[in-house]
Amino acid sequence: MTPTLHEDLQLQVRDLEIAVVSGAERKPVVKGISFDIRRNETVCLVGESGCGKSVTALAVMGLLQTPPMRIVGGEILLRAGEEVFDLARLDPRGRAFRRLRGAAVSMIFQEPMTSLNPVHRNGAQIVEVIRRHTGLGRRAAWQRMLEMLRLVGIPSPEVRARQYPHELSGGMRQRVMIALALACRPGLLLADEPTTALDVTTQAQILTQIRELSRSSRTSTLFITHDLGVVAQIADRVHVMYLGEVVESGPVREIFHRPRHPYTRGLLASVPSIESEPFSRLTPIRGTVADLPENPAACPFEPRCESGFGLCRGRTPPLFEVSTSHRSKCWLEQEGRP
Amino acid sequence: MLELIIRRTLNVIPICLVVFTIVFCLMRIAPGDPATAMLGDYASAEAVQSLRQEMGLDRPLWSQYLDSLRGLLHGDLGRSLSSGAPVSDQIASALPETLALAASSLAIGLLLGVPLGIVTAVRRGRPVDHAGRLFSLSGLSIPSFVLGILLMLLFAIDVPIFPAIGGGRSGDLSDQLLHLALPSLTLGLIMMAYVTRVMRTSMLNVLQEDYIRTARSKGIGELRVVLRHALPNCLVPLVSLCAINVIVLISSSVMVEIIFSRPGLGRLLISAMRQRDYVSLQSVLVVYAGIVILVNMTADLLYGVVNPRIRSR
């Protein structure tokens, strides 16, 4: 059976479950998340470290550390040209997945300093992916690579292409990574905290670059970050993740102006704003991320929640629809509640 | 690059001088002298005395030292005290034997050790990994003289494929290669054990690196990821290991040359020592020192080749 995907969508993740499997033991890392990305749209996955956002992206790339990690349920539907693939069912090491990786879906990683191979020249690393997927000859691939470097704003690309990664700054290396990721014009780009390791001015440039390039090349982007400032700049829609679950999702304006889930509100309250009073205190979310919940039946956020009540300790809430595009996984949304 | 090579080559000279001086002093401190060694314990004092005079051993030490040094600097290594033959001729015939042994052992070690190291790393925890590690552990534990004798028993006596001793007829290349087989296998298997271990460890480390994940994200096959992206990054530790081990190899070659009666530097060294042949001994040791220095120099140059970050400095 060939999987089908609504024609507006580039990627649809349904009930994706990822677990660390050792022997008979299964420790869930991602607990049945669902989200989709439309064509030419930028979607942000937001959450604290360890909430499963990077793992989700790696699963889409087929680059999970297996063993011990494994997709144990759900589907990942990806559009690649005219075809639709369920990546959760493809063998990550198999030929079919390798044909998609780098061509239909590609990824920018967090650490520009270590993500490029130190013994290969910058240009050659991009040429490799172009030649792998396009069948272009050596010379044509080289030209395409130079064009990509120019596109990501690298000055004198002919010189930079012949240099090694250690001769470039962190920001430059991340540009090379962006050029590498977009070289085969993928339909979907995964960006896993691509600006976290960079200084603030470079961060802004790189963000603009990613946004403009993905717009102009009609690439959908899944942007992973814990930085709400970045989200505000780049996202069309946002999914907030907590402990392996999506707890709130909606358009970026809704999330920032009318956050519904107590966790999202906590996140927003803990960010300093230019308009806040000088020397006023930020409000942190109390407690720390629990590794294993004490009460598996309860809402996972209940131990840290400011607005919890009786029901929260008894049952996990479903995703409530706040509006047609806005959902929150919280009992506060139940009919008849304020 | 060229300047570096020239500078490093010039460095060889002072180091060889220091080695020469140390060897010269050590030998005069050591008990026994060439005249007694040649004439035996029962020779008369007069006979010993006259032989010493003939050999020039009665002159003051500093004059002997300056004489040999002058000879060394002019490329004249003097004549052997025991056989009277020019030492340079002895070394010229022995050196190729030793170099051939060292080079072929290194080649065996690398040709077998690198692939085995890669396979055990990629198949970590599988049967082939356990077998490979056991194999390399036994290679590390077995002394060269035991392995040499075992191989000789197996492949020269029980199953006589290879000749047991000697260096082969001079001028007959295939005969010489046949004679080289067992000695170089002895040292090569030990070398392989070291190479396998280092290769496995560094491959396991490199496979964890971010740039390997990047390589996989390009959709290229796992074989290409390992050979083109991981392997070149494993070469730096491998070059260091080889540099150290070639030196170990040269010293174990002395033992192996004795076991297989190969006419190499090692045999020359041992017999010169037995005869208290100062002149041969100091020259052979200076040659050994020169080899060690050259190996280190080659390794330093290779670092630049395998690691672009070093090259640009």
XYZ file of C-alpha atoms in Angstrom:
651
model
C 0.000 0.000 0.000
C 1.476 3.329 -0.980
C 1.054 5.964 1.711
C -0.939 9.060 0.814
C -0.361 12.624 1.885
C -2.629 15.664 1.560
C -1.389 17.680 -1.382
C -0.668 20.783 0.745
C 1.692 18.878 3.000
C 5.425 18.254 2.703
C 5.748 16.148 5.840
C 3.282 14.514 8.146
C 4.337 12.849 11.366
C 1.624 10.718 12.944
C 1.785 9.196 16.434
C 5.542 8.857 16.192
C 7.003 6.861 19.055
C 10.740 6.522 19.590
C 12.241 4.545 22.439
C 15.619 3.558 23.787
C 15.457 -0.205 23.531
C 17.813 -2.353 25.575
C 16.856 -6.001 25.792
C 13.187 -6.197 26.696
C 13.229 -2.758 28.282
C 11.807 0.220 26.433
C 12.334 3.750 27.639
C 10.160 6.077 25.570
C 11.857 9.243 24.319
C 9.198 10.495 21.944
C 5.666 9.528 22.989
C 3.370 9.547 20.027
C 3.765 13.023 18.586
C 1.882 14.251 15.549
C 2.539 17.333 13.474
C 2.702 18.374 9.862
C 4.585 20.825 7.708
C 2.956 22.437 4.691
C 4.791 23.246 1.511
C 7.078 26.279 1.831
C 6.287 26.607 5.497
C 8.632 27.011 8.453
C 7.581 25.102 11.529
C 9.383 25.353 14.852
C 9.746 22.599 17.417
C 10.384 24.284 20.757
C 11.262 22.789 24.104
C 13.886 22.303 26.776
C 16.936 20.121 26.255
C 16.038 16.453 26.293
C 12.403 16.888 25.305
C 12.916 14.802 22.168
C 13.023 17.483 19.498
C 16.438 16.550 18.049
C 15.590 12.870 18.196
C 12.469 13.572 16.171
C 14.532 15.303 13.469
C 17.120 12.511 13.426
C 14.297 9.996 13.009
C 13.068 11.880 9.948
C 16.629 11.791 8.554
C 16.963 8.089 9.384
C 20.027 8.924 11.469
C 18.869 7.672 14.877
C 21.557 5.889 16.857
C 20.266 2.358 16.310
C 20.829 0.557 18.644
C 19.796 1.661 21.228
C 17.204 4.072 19.768
C 14.396 2.861 17.557
C 11.156 3.995 16.029
C 8.573 1.797 17.744
C 5.396 3.197 16.269
C 3.714 5.752 14.055
C 4.538 7.038 10.615
C 6.620 9.740 8.988
C 5.150 10.622 5.592
C 7.471 12.598 3.349
C 6.764 13.990 -0.082
C 9.616 13.560 -2.536
C 8.679 14.878 -5.955
C 5.569 13.003 -7.037
C 6.037 10.201 -4.560
C 5.234 9.819 -0.865
C 7.359 7.668 1.442
C 6.722 6.422 4.951
C 10.187 6.917 6.416
C 9.282 5.065 9.602
C 8.959 1.889 7.549
C 12.021 2.352 5.345
C 15.277 0.707 6.389
C 17.518 3.641 7.387
C 20.546 1.821 5.978
C 18.741 0.782 2.831
C 19.211 2.080 -0.684
C 15.755 3.672 -0.877
C 16.316 5.812 2.202
C 19.810 6.779 1.057
C 18.351 8.095 -2.194
C 16.121 10.463 -0.205
C 18.658 11.527 2.386
C 20.439 14.667 1.246
C 18.156 15.000 -1.788
C 14.523 15.095 -0.598
C 15.304 15.824 3.038
C 18.489 17.270 4.472
C 19.702 18.586 7.772
C 21.802 21.357 9.306
C 23.357 20.440 12.617
C 23.968 22.382 15.780
C 27.769 22.319 15.870
C 29.333 24.032 12.860
C 32.815 23.589 14.317
C 32.695 19.798 14.168
C 30.134 19.062 11.479
C 32.491 19.382 8.517
C 35.147 16.782 7.836
C 38.524 18.315 8.783
C 40.505 16.431 6.123
C 38.365 17.346 3.115
C 38.216 20.709 1.387
C 35.023 22.722 1.905
C 34.064 22.612 -1.750
C 34.620 18.878 -2.087
C 32.219 18.181 0.779
C 29.414 19.936 -1.078
C 30.398 18.517 -4.464
C 30.072 15.033 -2.983
C 26.394 15.399 -2.155
C 25.651 17.080 -5.509
C 27.310 14.292 -7.459
C 25.655 11.632 -5.307
C 22.138 12.808 -6.088
C 22.163 14.739 -9.345
C 24.493 12.743 -11.550
C 26.225 15.974 -12.569
C 29.792 15.671 -13.795
C 32.765 16.873 -11.807
C 32.904 20.266 -13.464
C 29.177 20.974 -13.417
C 28.980 19.924 -9.763
C 31.860 22.260 -8.959
C 30.022 25.152 -10.630
C 26.836 24.315 -8.755
C 28.797 24.236 -5.496
C 30.282 27.687 -6.167
C 26.806 28.975 -6.926
C 25.567 27.588 -3.593
C 28.456 29.180 -1.678
C 27.695 32.504 -3.349
C 24.018 32.076 -2.455
C 24.758 31.613 1.258
C 26.869 34.755 1.219
C 30.406 33.410 1.283
C 32.780 35.982 -0.215
C 35.272 34.764 -2.859
C 33.827 31.245 -3.028
C 36.583 29.990 -5.367
C 39.136 30.578 -2.602
C 36.958 29.299 0.236
C 36.060 26.145 -1.662
C 39.712 25.174 -1.860
C 40.301 25.783 1.837
C 39.792 23.364 4.700
C 37.113 23.815 7.383
C 39.650 24.933 10.005
C 40.419 27.972 7.859
C 36.843 29.253 8.241
C 35.076 30.878 11.194
C 32.114 29.212 12.891
C 29.620 31.364 11.020
C 31.321 30.603 7.696
C 31.306 26.901 8.429
C 27.610 27.020 9.217
C 27.065 28.751 5.861
C 28.960 25.926 4.192
C 26.669 23.479 6.001
C 23.610 25.385 4.770
C 24.980 25.317 1.231
C 25.595 21.589 1.618
C 22.087 20.962 2.938
C 20.367 22.979 0.215
C 22.666 21.913 -2.644
C 20.233 19.313 -3.982
C 17.162 21.547 -3.467
C 15.462 19.323 -0.887
C 11.736 19.619 -0.302
C 12.317 19.543 3.450
C 15.121 21.075 5.479
C 15.670 20.100 9.100
C 17.593 22.691 11.079
C 18.623 21.476 14.522
C 19.558 24.542 16.559
C 21.759 25.830 13.745
C 22.484 29.138 15.451
C 22.938 28.056 19.060
C 26.727 27.782 18.819
C 27.160 31.123 17.060
C 27.497 34.619 18.465
C 24.427 36.839 18.346
C 25.216 38.968 15.275
C 26.148 35.916 13.224
C 23.010 34.213 14.541
C 20.781 36.864 13.026
C 22.536 36.670 9.648
C 22.329 32.898 9.528
C 18.640 32.961 10.462
C 17.872 35.426 7.696
C 19.876 33.323 5.287
C 18.015 30.124 6.121
C 14.648 31.846 5.913
C 15.320 33.550 2.602
C 16.939 30.559 0.958
C 14.217 28.153 1.993
C 11.573 30.614 0.752
C 13.264 31.178 -2.596
C 14.006 27.491 -3.176
C 10.502 26.521 -2.015
C 11.808 24.328 0.745
C 9.768 23.559 3.844
C 11.720 23.911 7.066
C 11.487 22.187 10.401
C 13.409 24.426 12.743
C 14.382 23.068 16.118
C 15.301 25.460 18.880
C 14.895 26.293 22.527
C 15.258 29.996 21.795
C 11.894 31.768 21.647
C 13.531 34.828 20.103
C 14.506 32.685 17.133
C 10.992 31.266 16.942
C 9.480 34.736 16.759
C 11.787 35.631 13.866
C 11.436 32.586 11.717
C 8.365 30.466 12.380
C 5.010 30.264 10.653
C 3.724 27.680 13.103
C 5.046 26.382 16.413
C 4.863 23.045 18.219
C 5.866 23.168 21.864
C 7.292 19.900 23.144
C 7.580 18.727 26.710
C 8.987 15.329 27.719
C 8.505 13.705 24.330
C 5.027 15.084 23.693
C 3.649 18.019 21.768
C 1.774 20.017 24.430
C 0.699 23.009 22.373
C 0.715 23.898 18.719
C -0.517 26.820 16.714
C 0.423 29.758 14.498
C 3.335 31.769 15.833
C 1.218 34.862 16.663
C -1.304 32.799 18.640
C 1.464 31.096 20.616
C 3.137 34.373 21.509
C 0.043 36.469 22.125
C -2.450 33.915 23.426
C -0.458 31.017 24.857
C -2.821 28.431 26.387
C -0.699 25.699 27.897
C 0.861 26.526 31.300
C 4.223 25.251 30.014
C 4.210 27.634 27.038
C 3.223 30.476 29.335
C 6.076 29.526 31.637
C 8.526 29.516 28.742
C 7.392 32.961 27.610
C 7.528 34.355 31.153
C 11.103 33.197 31.550
C 12.346 35.205 28.556
C 13.538 38.759 29.217
C 11.832 41.398 27.111
C 13.097 44.797 26.047
C 9.882 46.258 27.441
C 10.106 44.715 30.889
C 10.976 46.888 33.893
C 14.710 47.223 34.582
C 15.852 44.896 37.406
C 12.492 43.107 37.423
C 12.791 39.397 38.055
C 12.124 36.773 35.407
C 9.754 34.031 36.356
C 11.338 30.612 35.982
C 9.303 27.450 35.641
C 9.590 25.747 38.978
C 11.217 22.353 39.371
C 13.288 20.543 36.770
C 12.475 18.235 33.890
C 11.573 14.889 35.434
C 13.394 11.924 33.951
C 10.666 9.434 34.789
C 7.276 10.674 35.965
C 6.363 9.634 39.505
C 2.764 9.207 38.519
C 2.483 7.849 34.985
C -1.261 8.421 34.891
C -0.983 12.151 35.555
C -0.325 14.967 33.107
C 3.480 14.947 32.666
C 3.710 18.675 33.377
C 1.560 18.462 36.531
C 4.499 18.431 39.034
C 5.745 21.781 37.691
C 2.402 23.317 36.779
C 1.175 26.558 38.411
C -2.449 25.973 37.510
C -2.842 22.264 38.185
C -5.955 20.896 39.829
C -7.384 17.555 40.857
C -8.066 16.163 37.414
C -4.429 16.715 36.339
C -3.170 14.091 38.775
C -5.680 11.511 37.675
C -5.533 11.479 33.890
C -3.359 12.643 31.018
C -5.153 15.315 29.036
C -5.868 14.878 25.327
C -5.062 17.596 22.767
C -7.932 20.073 23.008
C -8.809 22.246 20.056
C -8.632 25.896 21.095
C -9.370 27.152 17.598
C -9.154 25.523 14.177
C -5.403 25.983 14.096
C -4.505 26.085 17.801
C -4.324 23.031 20.095
C -3.328 22.583 23.729
C -2.819 19.422 25.737
C -4.259 20.684 29.008
C -7.374 20.036 31.100
C -7.860 23.806 31.401
C -9.245 23.682 27.866
C -12.054 21.296 28.752
C -15.585 22.654 28.217
C -16.916 24.566 31.178
C -13.504 25.510 32.529
C -12.522 29.167 32.793
C 58.069 22.065 2.834
C 61.471 21.697 1.151
C 63.012 24.018 3.702
C 61.551 21.864 6.462
C 63.051 18.725 4.959
C 66.484 20.339 4.661
C 66.357 21.707 8.187
C 65.353 18.344 9.604
C 68.054 16.544 7.633
C 70.709 18.890 8.984
C 69.447 18.064 12.470
C 70.571 14.492 11.923
C 74.253 15.493 12.104
C 74.472 16.754 15.712
C 72.318 13.894 16.948
C 74.602 11.341 15.290
C 77.611 13.072 16.876
C 76.060 12.819 20.319
C 75.231 9.162 19.748
C 78.752 8.511 18.533
C 80.265 10.151 21.606
C 78.044 8.255 24.012
C 78.761 4.938 22.299
C 82.496 5.681 22.285
C 82.545 6.407 26.009
C 80.301 3.500 26.965
C 82.485 0.995 25.179
C 85.646 2.149 26.867
C 83.909 1.920 30.236
C 82.666 -1.612 29.530
C 84.993 -4.384 30.753
C 87.153 -6.385 28.332
C 89.028 -5.199 25.271
C 89.409 -6.383 21.669
C 92.944 -7.725 22.082
C 92.002 -10.154 24.864
C 88.798 -11.040 23.040
C 90.820 -11.995 19.952
C 93.719 -13.768 21.597
C 91.731 -15.558 24.275
C 92.111 -15.618 28.066
C 95.407 -17.560 28.071
C 97.427 -15.215 25.845
C 100.597 -13.772 27.321
C 100.612 -10.185 28.534
C 103.243 -9.262 25.924
C 101.182 -10.643 23.058
C 98.132 -8.714 24.237
C 100.203 -5.589 24.676
C 101.696 -5.756 21.187
C 98.268 -6.388 19.592
C 96.851 -3.403 21.491
C 99.666 -1.303 20.131
C 98.984 -2.540 16.623
C 95.286 -1.663 17.000
C 96.153 1.769 18.322
C 94.425 1.105 21.658
C 97.417 2.225 23.720
C 97.122 5.803 22.614
C 95.353 8.346 24.851
C 91.543 8.166 24.696
C 91.066 11.700 23.387
C 93.381 11.039 20.458
C 91.522 7.790 19.646
C 88.247 9.711 19.883
C 89.406 12.521 17.599
C 90.827 10.037 15.102
C 87.620 8.052 14.799
C 85.587 11.246 14.704
C 87.730 12.616 11.905
C 87.287 9.343 10.035
C 83.505 9.413 10.576
C 83.244 12.986 9.292
C 85.188 12.051 6.190
C 82.937 9.053 5.647
C 85.746 6.636 6.545
C 84.438 4.292 9.187
C 87.770 2.546 9.663
C 88.615 -1.140 9.546
C 87.092 -3.808 11.722
C 89.372 -4.668 14.624
C 88.509 -8.358 14.352
C 88.460 -9.056 10.612
C 90.385 -6.103 9.212
C 87.731 -5.546 6.555
C 86.497 -1.976 6.016
C 83.511 -1.355 8.276
C 81.713 0.581 5.539
C 81.737 -2.561 3.347
C 80.322 -4.663 6.176
C 77.548 -2.150 6.783
C 76.851 -1.764 3.073
C 76.213 -5.492 2.766
C 74.239 -5.816 6.025
C 72.075 -2.671 5.874
C 69.902 -3.685 2.879
C 69.087 -6.989 4.594
C 67.848 -5.202 7.689
C 65.992 -2.527 5.753
C 64.274 -5.164 3.619
C 63.206 -6.984 6.774
C 61.901 -3.820 8.447
C 60.087 -2.593 5.343
C 58.417 -5.916 4.589
C 57.343 -6.371 8.229
C 55.892 -2.872 8.276
C 54.071 -3.601 5.020
C 52.633 -6.862 6.382
C 51.612 -5.107 9.594
C 49.813 -2.317 7.766
C 48.245 -4.411 5.004
C 46.726 -6.834 7.508
C 46.297 -4.555 10.510
C 44.480 -1.605 8.931
C 41.639 -3.659 7.364
C 41.319 -5.822 10.476
C 41.162 -2.712 12.669
C 38.454 -1.205 10.475
C 36.379 -4.392 10.382
C 36.549 -4.944 14.146
C 35.526 -1.328 14.759
C 32.628 -1.343 12.313
C 31.403 -4.733 13.562
C 31.955 -3.824 17.186
C 30.723 -6.445 19.638
C 30.101 -9.033 16.914
C 32.008 -12.343 16.635
C 34.525 -10.924 14.144
C 35.381 -8.185 16.640
C 35.987 -10.691 19.445
C 38.109 -12.902 17.205
C 40.122 -9.959 15.923
C 40.765 -8.643 19.407
C 41.837 -12.039 20.682
C 44.166 -12.338 17.711
C 45.762 -8.956 18.270
C 46.041 -9.529 22.013
C 48.002 -12.730 21.381
C 50.197 -10.847 18.927
C 50.947 -8.297 21.604
C 51.762 -10.927 24.203
C 54.043 -13.208 22.227
C 57.781 -12.337 22.122
C 59.365 -12.191 18.667
C 61.820 -15.016 19.364
C 59.035 -17.398 20.389
C 56.905 -16.531 17.374
C 59.958 -16.797 15.113
C 60.814 -20.272 16.328
C 57.161 -21.383 16.115
C 56.893 -20.182 12.530
C 60.177 -21.852 11.680
C 58.923 -25.143 13.150
C 55.629 -24.890 11.276
C 56.619 -23.583 7.857
C 60.230 -24.646 7.493
C 60.366 -27.996 9.263
C 56.885 -29.580 9.592
C 55.645 -28.160 6.300
C 58.839 -27.157 4.493
C 57.572 -24.298 2.337
C 60.164 -21.706 3.290
C 63.883 -21.968 4.076
C 64.617 -21.820 7.777
C 67.832 -19.832 7.903
C 70.093 -17.575 5.892
C 69.569 -14.589 3.679
C 69.424 -16.280 0.285
C 71.974 -16.297 -2.531
C 73.079 -12.787 -3.352
C 71.870 -11.676 -6.764
C 68.997 -14.209 -6.746
C 65.991 -12.051 -5.885
C 63.382 -14.809 -5.638
C 65.622 -16.844 -3.359
C 66.183 -13.798 -1.173
C 62.443 -13.100 -1.007
C 61.825 -16.711 -0.033
C 64.314 -16.326 2.794
C 62.688 -13.081 3.821
C 59.226 -14.671 4.241
C 59.447 -16.152 7.731
C 61.462 -13.373 9.403
C 59.214 -10.667 8.028
C 56.103 -12.660 8.945
C 57.413 -12.911 12.514
C 57.850 -9.170 12.890
C 54.893 -8.346 10.646
C 52.379 -10.315 12.723
C 53.511 -8.510 15.855
C 53.337 -5.183 14.054
C 49.855 -6.116 12.826
C 48.662 -6.614 16.397
C 49.632 -3.062 17.332
C 48.197 -1.589 14.151
C 44.874 -3.426 14.602
C 44.437 -2.115 18.113
C 45.211 1.494 17.289
C 43.127 1.366 14.144
C 40.112 -0.075 15.969
C 40.244 2.473 18.784
C 40.662 5.499 16.565
C 38.018 4.265 14.107
C 35.537 3.837 16.979
C 36.263 7.393 18.109
C 36.060 8.888 14.647
C 32.761 7.131 13.873
C 31.217 9.060 16.791
C 32.203 12.417 15.299
C 29.681 14.951 14.055
C 31.178 15.036 10.567
C 30.448 11.326 10.152
C 26.783 12.106 10.836
C 27.054 14.858 8.225
C 28.523 12.376 5.768
C 25.650 9.964 6.418
C 23.170 12.805 5.974
C 24.347 13.087 2.371
C 22.867 9.695 1.590
C 26.170 8.061 0.686
C 26.776 4.371 1.383
C 28.258 3.151 4.646
C 31.374 1.803 2.906
C 32.151 5.239 1.522
C 31.447 6.817 4.905
C 34.007 4.531 6.524
C 36.692 4.585 3.839
C 36.479 8.145 2.606
C 35.273 10.079 5.619
C 36.432 8.139 8.665
C 39.655 6.431 7.551
C 41.657 9.581 6.649
C 40.906 10.919 10.108
C 42.357 7.779 11.701
C 45.710 8.227 10.012
C 47.263 10.664 12.490
C 47.374 8.204 15.396
C 48.405 5.495 12.954
C 51.437 7.479 11.791
C 52.557 8.066 15.392
C 52.167 4.394 16.148
C 54.158 3.385 13.101
C 56.954 5.802 13.965
C 57.290 4.334 17.438
C 56.889 0.784 16.229
C 59.402 0.972 13.421
C 61.948 1.737 16.113
C 60.756 -1.236 18.156
C 60.810 -3.223 14.923
C 64.444 -2.328 14.232
C 65.432 -3.456 17.714
C 63.459 -6.708 17.510
C 65.008 -7.281 14.101
C 68.300 -7.939 15.938
C 66.649 -10.918 17.662
C 64.958 -12.152 14.520
C 68.149 -11.890 12.486
C 69.922 -14.040 15.044
C 67.151 -16.683 15.034
C 66.994 -16.886 11.243
C 70.760 -16.330 10.782
C 70.187 -13.401 8.470
C 73.354 -11.479 7.547
C 71.885 -8.143 8.659
C 72.926 -5.286 10.895
C 71.725 -7.129 13.962
C 74.157 -9.989 13.422
C 76.940 -7.529 12.726
C 76.091 -5.751 15.971
C 76.082 -8.884 18.107
C 79.344 -10.255 16.732
C 81.050 -6.877 17.071
C 79.920 -6.785 20.672
C 81.273 -10.253 21.353
C 84.636 -9.348 19.781
C 84.752 -5.995 21.539
C 85.212 -4.640 18.040
C 84.958 -0.966 18.995
C 85.287 0.339 15.477
C 82.495 -1.755 13.941
C 80.289 -1.366 16.975
C 80.346 2.418 17.077
C 79.621 2.643 13.350
C 76.729 0.167 13.486
C 75.176 2.000 16.405
C 75.497 5.336 14.625
C 73.732 3.774 11.622
C 70.907 2.557 13.928
C 70.627 6.048 15.400
C 70.467 7.496 11.903
C 67.634 5.120 10.966
C 65.635 6.088 14.046
C 66.075 9.779 13.315
C 65.066 9.329 9.681
C 61.952 7.390 10.698
C 60.909 10.161 13.060
C 61.531 12.743 10.429
C 59.423 10.855 7.900
C 56.644 10.602 10.477
C 56.746 14.358 11.085
C 56.462 14.994 7.362
C 53.631 12.459 7.051
C 51.656 14.256 9.763
C 51.459 17.210 7.453
C 50.274 15.015 4.614
C 47.481 13.327 6.581
C 46.349 16.348 8.583
C 45.615 19.617 6.779
C 45.559 21.507 10.063
C 49.253 20.735 10.587
C 50.131 21.373 6.953
C 49.141 25.028 7.014
C 51.404 25.867 9.942
